[in-house]
C-alpha positions as a printed Julia matrix, in Angstrom:
139×3 Matrix{Float64}:
   0.0    0.0     0.0
   1.25   3.47   -0.85
   1.95   6.21    1.69
   0.44   8.75   -0.67
  -2.88  10.17    0.38
  -5.14  12.5    -1.52
  -4.81  16.2    -0.75
  -8.39  16.29    0.5
  -7.58  13.53    3.0
  -4.46  15.35    4.18
  -6.33  18.58    4.75
  -8.93  16.77    6.84
 -11.43  19.62    6.88
 -14.55  19.12    8.94
 -17.9   20.66    8.15
 -17.55  22.82   11.25
 -14.32  24.28    9.89
 -15.98  25.17    6.61
 -19.21  26.61    8.0
 -17.73  29.65    9.7
 -19.14  33.15    9.48
 -17.21  33.79    6.26
 -19.15  31.01    4.52
 -22.41  32.79    5.33
 -21.0   36.15    4.27
 -20.19  34.39    1.0
 -23.86  33.38    0.76
 -24.64  37.11    0.86
 -22.38  37.39   -2.2
 -24.49  34.69   -3.86
 -27.64  36.67   -3.1
 -25.97  39.84   -4.38
 -24.95  38.08   -7.58
 -28.47  36.76   -8.0
 -29.88  40.25   -7.49
 -27.43  41.76   -9.99
 -28.17  39.1   -12.59
 -31.91  39.54  -12.29
 -32.26  43.29  -11.72
 -29.13  44.96  -13.15
 -27.39  42.65  -15.63
 -25.54  45.51  -17.31
 -23.71  46.36  -14.07
 -22.06  42.94  -14.07
 -19.73  43.98  -16.9
 -18.34  46.72  -14.62
 -18.07  44.53  -11.52
 -16.31  41.49  -13.03
 -12.92  43.14  -13.78
 -12.72  44.58  -10.27
 -13.68  41.25   -8.72
 -11.09  39.37  -10.79
  -8.41  41.8    -9.63
  -9.38  41.47   -5.98
  -9.5   37.66   -6.17
  -6.07  37.7    -7.82
  -4.67  39.81   -4.98
  -6.14  37.46   -2.37
  -4.71  34.38   -4.12
  -1.31  36.09   -4.32
  -1.44  36.93   -0.63
  -2.37  33.35    0.22
   0.56  32.01   -1.82
   2.89  34.44   -0.03
   1.52  33.27    3.33
   2.14  29.63    2.45
   5.67  30.52    1.36
   6.38  32.19    4.71
   4.99  29.22    6.63
   6.95  26.78    4.48
  10.14  28.73    5.21
   9.64  28.1     8.94
   8.9   24.38    8.55
  12.47  23.36    9.3
  13.55  20.05   10.8
  13.38  21.23   14.43
   9.86  22.55   14.04
   8.72  19.44   12.19
  10.05  17.23   14.99
   8.17  19.33   17.56
   4.98  19.01   15.52
   5.46  15.26   15.27
   5.99  14.99   19.05
   2.65  16.65   19.79
   0.88  14.41   17.3
   0.15  17.04   14.65
   0.7   17.0    10.92
   2.53  19.83    9.15
  -0.3   20.01    6.59
  -2.56  21.33    9.33
  -0.67  24.63    9.36
  -1.21  25.32    5.68
  -4.78  23.99    5.42
  -6.53  27.38    5.78
  -4.28  28.86    3.13
  -4.8   26.0     0.68
  -8.55  26.08    1.25
  -8.71  29.84    0.66
  -6.62  29.45   -2.5
  -9.0   26.73   -3.75
 -12.02  28.95   -3.13
 -10.19  31.8    -4.87
  -9.49  29.64   -7.9
 -13.17  28.7    -8.09
 -14.08  32.38   -7.83
 -11.64  33.23  -10.6
 -12.98  30.48  -12.84
 -16.58  31.58  -12.39
 -15.61  35.22  -12.98
 -13.76  34.29  -16.18
 -16.74  32.21  -17.3
 -19.03  35.14  -16.5
 -16.83  37.57  -18.43
 -16.84  35.25  -21.45
 -20.56  34.5   -21.52
 -22.17  35.94  -24.61
 -25.32  38.0   -24.2
 -27.15  35.35  -26.21
 -26.51  32.69  -23.54
 -29.59  31.46  -21.69
 -30.71  33.66  -18.82
 -30.52  30.81  -16.3
 -26.84  30.36  -17.17
 -26.14  34.06  -16.55
 -28.02  33.96  -13.25
 -26.33  30.76  -12.05
 -22.85  31.9   -13.07
 -23.26  35.35  -11.54
 -24.6   33.88   -8.3
 -21.79  31.35   -7.96
 -19.17  33.94   -8.89
 -20.59  36.26   -6.24
 -20.59  33.52   -3.61
 -17.03  32.32   -4.19
 -15.67  35.86   -4.67
 -17.08  37.19   -1.4
 -16.18  33.98    0.43
 -12.6   34.32   -0.82
 -12.34  37.92    0.28
């Protein structure tokens, strides 16, 4: 049997760790995206470039944070972590999770920016809502 485990297994996130206040603030982003898509679809073209920029900044900050943490994961620290029964992955889990949410936000924003006006309305509404949710959750 291999020692390799999937990344999801290594991160070992529980539902309680995901359902923090920021998740519900992200739901407000979903509602805001839904409202924009239904009531003011022309505003979306002005919001998407700003949102992509902000998500890019957050992802860059997360990568910088992981780099700083990785720099301090030397042999002495890793031995101390092992002695207390912890895994080193646990220290980077919040950063990796935020980066994953940010990537999803970026993908939905890119999809939203590339949707033609002739696309079905339900697709615009769904994409805008999901982009709003993941963007605000990332921030």
